[in-house]
Short mmCIF file of C-alpha atoms in Angstrom, two decimals:
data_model
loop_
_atom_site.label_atom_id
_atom_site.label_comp_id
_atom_site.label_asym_id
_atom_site.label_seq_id
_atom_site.Cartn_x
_atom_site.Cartn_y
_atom_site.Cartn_z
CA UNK A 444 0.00 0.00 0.00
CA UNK A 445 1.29 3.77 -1.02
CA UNK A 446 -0.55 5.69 0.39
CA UNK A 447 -2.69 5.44 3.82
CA UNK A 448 -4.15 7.14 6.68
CA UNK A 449 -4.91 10.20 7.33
CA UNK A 450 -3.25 9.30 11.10
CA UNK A 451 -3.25 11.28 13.76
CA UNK A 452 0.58 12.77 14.39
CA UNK A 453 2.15 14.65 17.31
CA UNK A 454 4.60 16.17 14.80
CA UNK A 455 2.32 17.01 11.45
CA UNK A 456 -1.13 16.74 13.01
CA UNK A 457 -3.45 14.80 10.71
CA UNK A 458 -0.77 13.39 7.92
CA UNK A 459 -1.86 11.11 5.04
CA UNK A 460 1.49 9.14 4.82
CA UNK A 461 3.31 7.60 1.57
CA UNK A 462 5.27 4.61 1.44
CA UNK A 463 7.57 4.81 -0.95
CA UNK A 464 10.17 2.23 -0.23
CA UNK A 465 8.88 -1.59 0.14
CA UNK A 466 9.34 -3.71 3.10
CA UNK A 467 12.40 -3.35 4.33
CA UNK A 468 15.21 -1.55 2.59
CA UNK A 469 17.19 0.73 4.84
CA UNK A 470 20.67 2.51 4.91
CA UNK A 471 20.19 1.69 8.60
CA UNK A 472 19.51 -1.51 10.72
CA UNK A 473 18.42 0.83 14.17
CA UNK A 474 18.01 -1.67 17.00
CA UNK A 475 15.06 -0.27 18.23
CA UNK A 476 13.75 0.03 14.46
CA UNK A 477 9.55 -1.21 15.08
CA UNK A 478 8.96 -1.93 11.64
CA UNK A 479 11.18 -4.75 11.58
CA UNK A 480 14.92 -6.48 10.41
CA UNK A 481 16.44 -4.63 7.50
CA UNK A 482 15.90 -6.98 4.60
CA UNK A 483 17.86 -5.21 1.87
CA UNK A 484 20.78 -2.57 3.45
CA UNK A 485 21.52 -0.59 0.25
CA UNK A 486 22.86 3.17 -0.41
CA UNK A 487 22.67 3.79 -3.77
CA UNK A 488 19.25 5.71 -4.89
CA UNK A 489 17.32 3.80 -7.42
CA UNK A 490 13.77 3.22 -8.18
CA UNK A 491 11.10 1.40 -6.56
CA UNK A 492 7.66 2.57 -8.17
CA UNK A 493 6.75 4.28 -11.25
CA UNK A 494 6.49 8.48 -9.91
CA UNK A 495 3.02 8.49 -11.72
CA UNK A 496 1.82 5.51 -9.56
CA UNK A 497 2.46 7.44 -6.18
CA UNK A 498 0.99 10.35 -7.12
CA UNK A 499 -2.34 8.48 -8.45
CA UNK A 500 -2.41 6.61 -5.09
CA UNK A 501 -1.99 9.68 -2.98
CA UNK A 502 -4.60 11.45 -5.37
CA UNK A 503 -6.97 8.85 -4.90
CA UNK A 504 -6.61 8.50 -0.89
CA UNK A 505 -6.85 12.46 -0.46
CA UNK A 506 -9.94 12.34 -2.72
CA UNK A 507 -11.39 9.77 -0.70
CA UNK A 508 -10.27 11.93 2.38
CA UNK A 509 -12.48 15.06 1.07
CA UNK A 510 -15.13 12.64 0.45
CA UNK A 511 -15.41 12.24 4.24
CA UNK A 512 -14.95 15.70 5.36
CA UNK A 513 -11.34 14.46 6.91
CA UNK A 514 -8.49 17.54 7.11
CA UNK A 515 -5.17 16.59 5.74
CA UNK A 516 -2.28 18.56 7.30
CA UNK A 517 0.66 16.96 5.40
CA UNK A 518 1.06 14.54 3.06
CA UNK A 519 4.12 12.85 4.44
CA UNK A 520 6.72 10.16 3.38
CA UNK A 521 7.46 7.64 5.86
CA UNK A 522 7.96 4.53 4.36
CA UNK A 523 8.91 1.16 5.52
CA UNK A 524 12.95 1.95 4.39
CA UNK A 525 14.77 4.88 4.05
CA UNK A 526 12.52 7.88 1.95
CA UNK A 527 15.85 9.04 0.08
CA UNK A 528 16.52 5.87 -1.17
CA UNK A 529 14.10 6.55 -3.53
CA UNK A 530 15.76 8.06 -6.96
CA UNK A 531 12.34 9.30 -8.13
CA UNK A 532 11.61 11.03 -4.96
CA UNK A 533 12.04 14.87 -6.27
CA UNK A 534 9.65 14.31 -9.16
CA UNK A 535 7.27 12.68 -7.06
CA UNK A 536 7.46 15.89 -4.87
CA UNK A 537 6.81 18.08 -7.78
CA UNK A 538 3.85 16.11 -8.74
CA UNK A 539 2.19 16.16 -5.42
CA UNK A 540 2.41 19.72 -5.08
CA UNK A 541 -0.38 19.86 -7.58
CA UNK A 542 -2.59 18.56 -4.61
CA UNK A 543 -1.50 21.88 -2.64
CA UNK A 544 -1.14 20.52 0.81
CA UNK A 545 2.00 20.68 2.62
CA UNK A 546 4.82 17.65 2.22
CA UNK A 547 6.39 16.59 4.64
CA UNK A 548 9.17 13.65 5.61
CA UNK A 549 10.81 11.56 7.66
CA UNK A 550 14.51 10.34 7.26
CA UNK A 551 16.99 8.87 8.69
CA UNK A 552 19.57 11.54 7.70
CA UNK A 553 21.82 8.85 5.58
CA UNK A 554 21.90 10.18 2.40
CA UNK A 555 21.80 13.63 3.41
CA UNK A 556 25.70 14.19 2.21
CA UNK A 557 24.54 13.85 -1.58
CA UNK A 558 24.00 17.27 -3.08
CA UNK A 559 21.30 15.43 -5.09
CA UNK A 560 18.99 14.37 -1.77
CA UNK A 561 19.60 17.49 -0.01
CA UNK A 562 17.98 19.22 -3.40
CA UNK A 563 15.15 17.08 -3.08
CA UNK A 564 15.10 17.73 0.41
CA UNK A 565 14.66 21.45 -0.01
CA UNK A 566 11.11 20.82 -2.74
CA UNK A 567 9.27 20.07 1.04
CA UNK A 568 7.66 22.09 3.47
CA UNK A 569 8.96 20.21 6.69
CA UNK A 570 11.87 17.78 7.49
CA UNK A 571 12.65 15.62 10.36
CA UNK A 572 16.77 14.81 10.47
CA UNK A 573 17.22 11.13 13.17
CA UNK A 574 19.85 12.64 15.02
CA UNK A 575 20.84 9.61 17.64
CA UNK A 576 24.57 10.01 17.95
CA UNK A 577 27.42 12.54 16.95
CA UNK A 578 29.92 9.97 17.91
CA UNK A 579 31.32 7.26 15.65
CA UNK A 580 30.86 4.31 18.18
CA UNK A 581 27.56 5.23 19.69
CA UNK A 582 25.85 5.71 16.18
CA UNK A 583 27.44 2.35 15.34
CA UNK A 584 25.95 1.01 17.87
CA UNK A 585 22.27 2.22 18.17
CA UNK A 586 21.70 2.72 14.23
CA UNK A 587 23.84 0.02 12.20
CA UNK A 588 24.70 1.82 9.63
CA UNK A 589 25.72 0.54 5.96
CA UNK A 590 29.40 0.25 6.54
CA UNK A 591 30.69 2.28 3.73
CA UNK A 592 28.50 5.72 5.50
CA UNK A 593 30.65 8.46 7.38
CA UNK A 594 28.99 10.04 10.00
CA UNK A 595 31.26 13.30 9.93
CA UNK A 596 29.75 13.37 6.26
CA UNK A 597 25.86 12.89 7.42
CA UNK A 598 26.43 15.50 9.96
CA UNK A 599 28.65 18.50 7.40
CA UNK A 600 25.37 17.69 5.04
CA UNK A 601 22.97 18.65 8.16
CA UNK A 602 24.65 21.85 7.96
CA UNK A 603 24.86 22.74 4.89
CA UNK A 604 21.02 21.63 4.14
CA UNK A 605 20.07 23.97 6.95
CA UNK A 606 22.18 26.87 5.63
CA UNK A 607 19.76 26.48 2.55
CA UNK A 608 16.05 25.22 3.91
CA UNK A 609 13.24 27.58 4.44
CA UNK A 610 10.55 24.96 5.85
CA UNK A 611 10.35 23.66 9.61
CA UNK A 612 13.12 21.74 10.12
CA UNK A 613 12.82 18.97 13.18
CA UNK A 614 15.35 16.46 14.52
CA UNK A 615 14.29 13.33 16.34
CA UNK A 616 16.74 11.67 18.94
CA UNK A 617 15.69 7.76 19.91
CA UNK A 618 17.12 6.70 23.36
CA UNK A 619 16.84 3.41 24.66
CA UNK A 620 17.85 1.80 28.06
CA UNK A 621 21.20 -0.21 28.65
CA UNK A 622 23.22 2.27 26.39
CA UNK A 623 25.92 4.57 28.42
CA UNK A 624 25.54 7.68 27.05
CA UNK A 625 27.95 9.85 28.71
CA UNK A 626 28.45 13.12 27.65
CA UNK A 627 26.70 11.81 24.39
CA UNK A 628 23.96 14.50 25.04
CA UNK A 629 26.27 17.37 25.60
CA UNK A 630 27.97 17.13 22.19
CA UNK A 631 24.67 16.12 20.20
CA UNK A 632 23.20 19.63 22.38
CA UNK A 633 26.87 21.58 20.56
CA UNK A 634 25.97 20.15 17.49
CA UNK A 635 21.89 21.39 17.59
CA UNK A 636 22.75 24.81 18.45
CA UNK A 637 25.00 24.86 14.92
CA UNK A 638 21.97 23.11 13.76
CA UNK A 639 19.27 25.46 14.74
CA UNK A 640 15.92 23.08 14.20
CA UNK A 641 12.66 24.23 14.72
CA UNK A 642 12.24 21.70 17.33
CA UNK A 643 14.48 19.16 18.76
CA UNK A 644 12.16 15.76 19.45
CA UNK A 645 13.35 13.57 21.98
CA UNK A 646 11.78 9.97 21.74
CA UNK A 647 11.61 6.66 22.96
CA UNK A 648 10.59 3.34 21.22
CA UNK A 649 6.70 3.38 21.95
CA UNK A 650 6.17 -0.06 19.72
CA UNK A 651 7.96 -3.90 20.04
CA UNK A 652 11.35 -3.20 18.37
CA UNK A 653 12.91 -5.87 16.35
CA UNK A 654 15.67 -6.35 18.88
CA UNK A 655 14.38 -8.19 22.08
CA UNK A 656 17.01 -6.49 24.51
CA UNK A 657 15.79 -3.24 23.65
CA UNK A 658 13.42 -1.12 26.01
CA UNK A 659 12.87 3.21 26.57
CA UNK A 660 15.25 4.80 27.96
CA UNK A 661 14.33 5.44 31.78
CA UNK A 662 12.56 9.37 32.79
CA UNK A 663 15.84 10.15 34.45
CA UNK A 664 17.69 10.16 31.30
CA UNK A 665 15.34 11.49 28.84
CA UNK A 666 14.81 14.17 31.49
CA UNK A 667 18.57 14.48 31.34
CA UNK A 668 19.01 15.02 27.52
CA UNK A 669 15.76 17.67 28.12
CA UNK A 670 17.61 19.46 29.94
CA UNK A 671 21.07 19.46 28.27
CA UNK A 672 19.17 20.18 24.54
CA UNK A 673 16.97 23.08 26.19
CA UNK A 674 20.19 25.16 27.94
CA UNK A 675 22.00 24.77 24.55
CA UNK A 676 18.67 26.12 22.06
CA UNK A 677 16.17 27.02 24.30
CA UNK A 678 13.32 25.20 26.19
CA UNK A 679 10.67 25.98 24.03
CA UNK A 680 12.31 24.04 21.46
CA UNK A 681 12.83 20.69 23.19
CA UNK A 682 9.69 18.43 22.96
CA UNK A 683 9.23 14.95 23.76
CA UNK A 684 7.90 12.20 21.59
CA UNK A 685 7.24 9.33 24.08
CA UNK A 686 3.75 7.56 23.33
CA UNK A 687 1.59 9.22 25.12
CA UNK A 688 -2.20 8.68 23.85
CA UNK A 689 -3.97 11.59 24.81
CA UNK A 690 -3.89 14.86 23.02
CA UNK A 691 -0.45 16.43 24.12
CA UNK A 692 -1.66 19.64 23.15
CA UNK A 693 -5.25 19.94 24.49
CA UNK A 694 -6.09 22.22 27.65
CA UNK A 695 -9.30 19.97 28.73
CA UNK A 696 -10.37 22.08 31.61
CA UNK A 697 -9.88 18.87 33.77
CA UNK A 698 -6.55 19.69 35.99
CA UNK A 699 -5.41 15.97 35.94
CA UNK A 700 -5.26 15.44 31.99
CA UNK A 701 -4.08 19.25 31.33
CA UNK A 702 -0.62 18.15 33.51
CA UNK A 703 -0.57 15.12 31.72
CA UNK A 704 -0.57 16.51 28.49
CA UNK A 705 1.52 19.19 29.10
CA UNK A 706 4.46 16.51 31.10
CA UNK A 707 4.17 14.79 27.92
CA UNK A 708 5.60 17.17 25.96
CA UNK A 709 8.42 18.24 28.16
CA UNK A 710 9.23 18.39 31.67
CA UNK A 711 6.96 20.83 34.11
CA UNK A 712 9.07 22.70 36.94
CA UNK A 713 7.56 22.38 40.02
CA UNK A 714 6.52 26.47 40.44
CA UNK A 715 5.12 26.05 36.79
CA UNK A 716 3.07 23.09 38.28
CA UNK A 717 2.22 25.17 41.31
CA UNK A 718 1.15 28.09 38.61
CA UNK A 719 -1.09 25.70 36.88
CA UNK A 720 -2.80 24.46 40.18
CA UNK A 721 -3.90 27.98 41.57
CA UNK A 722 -5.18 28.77 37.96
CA UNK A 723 -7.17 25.66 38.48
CA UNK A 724 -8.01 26.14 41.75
CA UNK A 725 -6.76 22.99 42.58
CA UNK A 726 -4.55 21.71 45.09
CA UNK A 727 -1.27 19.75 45.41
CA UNK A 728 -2.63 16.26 46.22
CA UNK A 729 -3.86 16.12 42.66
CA UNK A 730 -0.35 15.99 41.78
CA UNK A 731 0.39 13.56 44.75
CA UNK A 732 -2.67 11.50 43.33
CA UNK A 733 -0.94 11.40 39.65
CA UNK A 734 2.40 9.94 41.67
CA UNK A 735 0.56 7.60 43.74
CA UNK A 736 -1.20 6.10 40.81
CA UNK A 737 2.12 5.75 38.22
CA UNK A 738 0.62 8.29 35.80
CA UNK A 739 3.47 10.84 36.68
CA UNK A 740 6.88 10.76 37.81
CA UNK A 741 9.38 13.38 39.95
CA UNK A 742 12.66 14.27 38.42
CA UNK A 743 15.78 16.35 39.80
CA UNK A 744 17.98 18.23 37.83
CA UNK A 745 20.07 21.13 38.62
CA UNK A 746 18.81 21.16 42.20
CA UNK A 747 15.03 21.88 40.93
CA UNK A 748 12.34 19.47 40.76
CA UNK A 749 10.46 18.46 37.61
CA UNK A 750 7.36 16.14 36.72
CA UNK A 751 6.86 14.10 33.60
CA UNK A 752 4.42 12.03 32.33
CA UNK A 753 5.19 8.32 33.30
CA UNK A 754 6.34 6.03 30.28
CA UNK A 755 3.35 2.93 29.65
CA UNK A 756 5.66 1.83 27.04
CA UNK A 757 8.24 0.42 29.12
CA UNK A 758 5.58 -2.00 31.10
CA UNK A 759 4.14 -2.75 27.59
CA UNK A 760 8.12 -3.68 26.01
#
């Protein structure tokens, strides 16, 4: 299938998506990858489908989208490989734009070195960059790259796409338990304020990954990469993307699911949380009753305390 949804999406809001890469052919064999093993690990761009195919698919889903009074926010490719793989990908983009809704897509950053990917990069209207490592062994590690990719090369090709992109520009950082990170976070933080995204996702497997051993990373240390990514860019620009099913962005009225939705998205300080109570004319045992029941968590960090929402994807992994 090419094209599907519209899905809900924290990131693009209601995105019909486009799979243009079959089952599985990656640059990257990520551990905690939840579509599956990489089948086929190939670099070189070729084709897959016919360009007039995808667009016909897409065509026909969004049609049937309007049919049923649905809103489409972005029409967004994130296949079951590696989007940039795809050697027809920047005349598929031109052809879609004839459907006038925004493009979108996610990548794994590979191919981003290639003049020829970063100028079909800059045809959409939003990009999200993986950004899991800035050190050789770590990225190794977590992502499995192709051997014959150079990280120093993915990350110069960042740059220079930034230098040159005028859409929203996202990175997404995957962190998983039983990895030392070290000062990992305080060199990817240097490298995002040279970056300068839009937003800076951090994320944790939320689905079975294809390798056993792998679970989230715990609160402490997403809460710890938070905080290192928001003093290098800014707090506003630091969001989580950890699974939670409610609407992250919704202010319900009801105290208990507004601090939910908000801890979802980032970390609250405890005089923020304080701020929100008297607004609500509410009291601190609500927060107490949130602890109590394992739907939120306390967190330290530079002698402060913070609250996040609790992660149900590491009972569920």
């Amino acid at each position: 299938m090419i094209a599907f949804g519209p899905v809900p999406s924290r990131r693009l809001g209601k995105s019909l998506g486009i799979n243009n890469i079959p089952d599985k052919v990656c640059s990257y064999a990520c551990v905690y990858c939840q579509i599956g093993r990489t089948l086929r690990m190939e670099i070189e761009r070729r084709s897959f489908y016919p360009p007039g195919l995808v667009f016909e698919e897409v065509k026909r889903k969004v049609e049937e989208a309007k049919e049923k009074g649905e809103h489409i926010d972005y029409l967004t490719f994130v296949p079951d490989g590696e989007p940039t793989l795809d050697a027809n990908l920047g005349k598929e983009i031109e052809m879609l734009k004839s459907l006038n809704i925004p493009l979108a897509i996610l990548t794994n950053s590979s191919l981003i070195w290639r003049e020829d990917v970063r100028e079909d990069l800059l045809k959409l209207d939003f990009v999200s960059l993986k950004l899991d490592a800035v050190t050789e062994d770590l990225w190794r590690k977590v992502d499995r790259p192709h051997k014959s990719l150079k990280l120093d090369k993915i990350l110069e090709g960042m740059l220079e796409f930034r230098k040159e992109f005028k859409g929203k520009l996202v990175t997404e950082t995957m962190l998983i338990d039983g990895i030392n990170y070290g000062d990992e976070f305080k060199k990817i933080a240097k490298f995002l304020r040279k970056l300068n995204p839009d937003i800076a996702y951090i994320a944790v497997p939320t689905r079975p990954p294809w390798e056993k051993w792998v679970k989230p990373a715990r609160e402490e240390v997403i809460n710890l990469a938070f905080q290192t990514f928001a003093e290098a860019i800014g707090e506003e620009k630091v969001e989580y993307l950890i699974g939670y099913e409610g609407n992250a962005f919704a202010f319900t009225g009801n105290v208990e699911e507004d601090i939910l939705s908000i801890a979802a998205v980032h970390p609250m300080r405890e005089d923020a949380l304080k701020e929100l109570l008297k607004k609500a004319n509410a009291e601190w045992d609500v927060v107490e009753k949130l602890i109590a029941e394992g739907k939120l968590i306390e967190l330290e960090y530079g002698g402060k305390r913070f609250y996040m929402r609790k992660l149900k994807s590491r009972e569920l992994l």
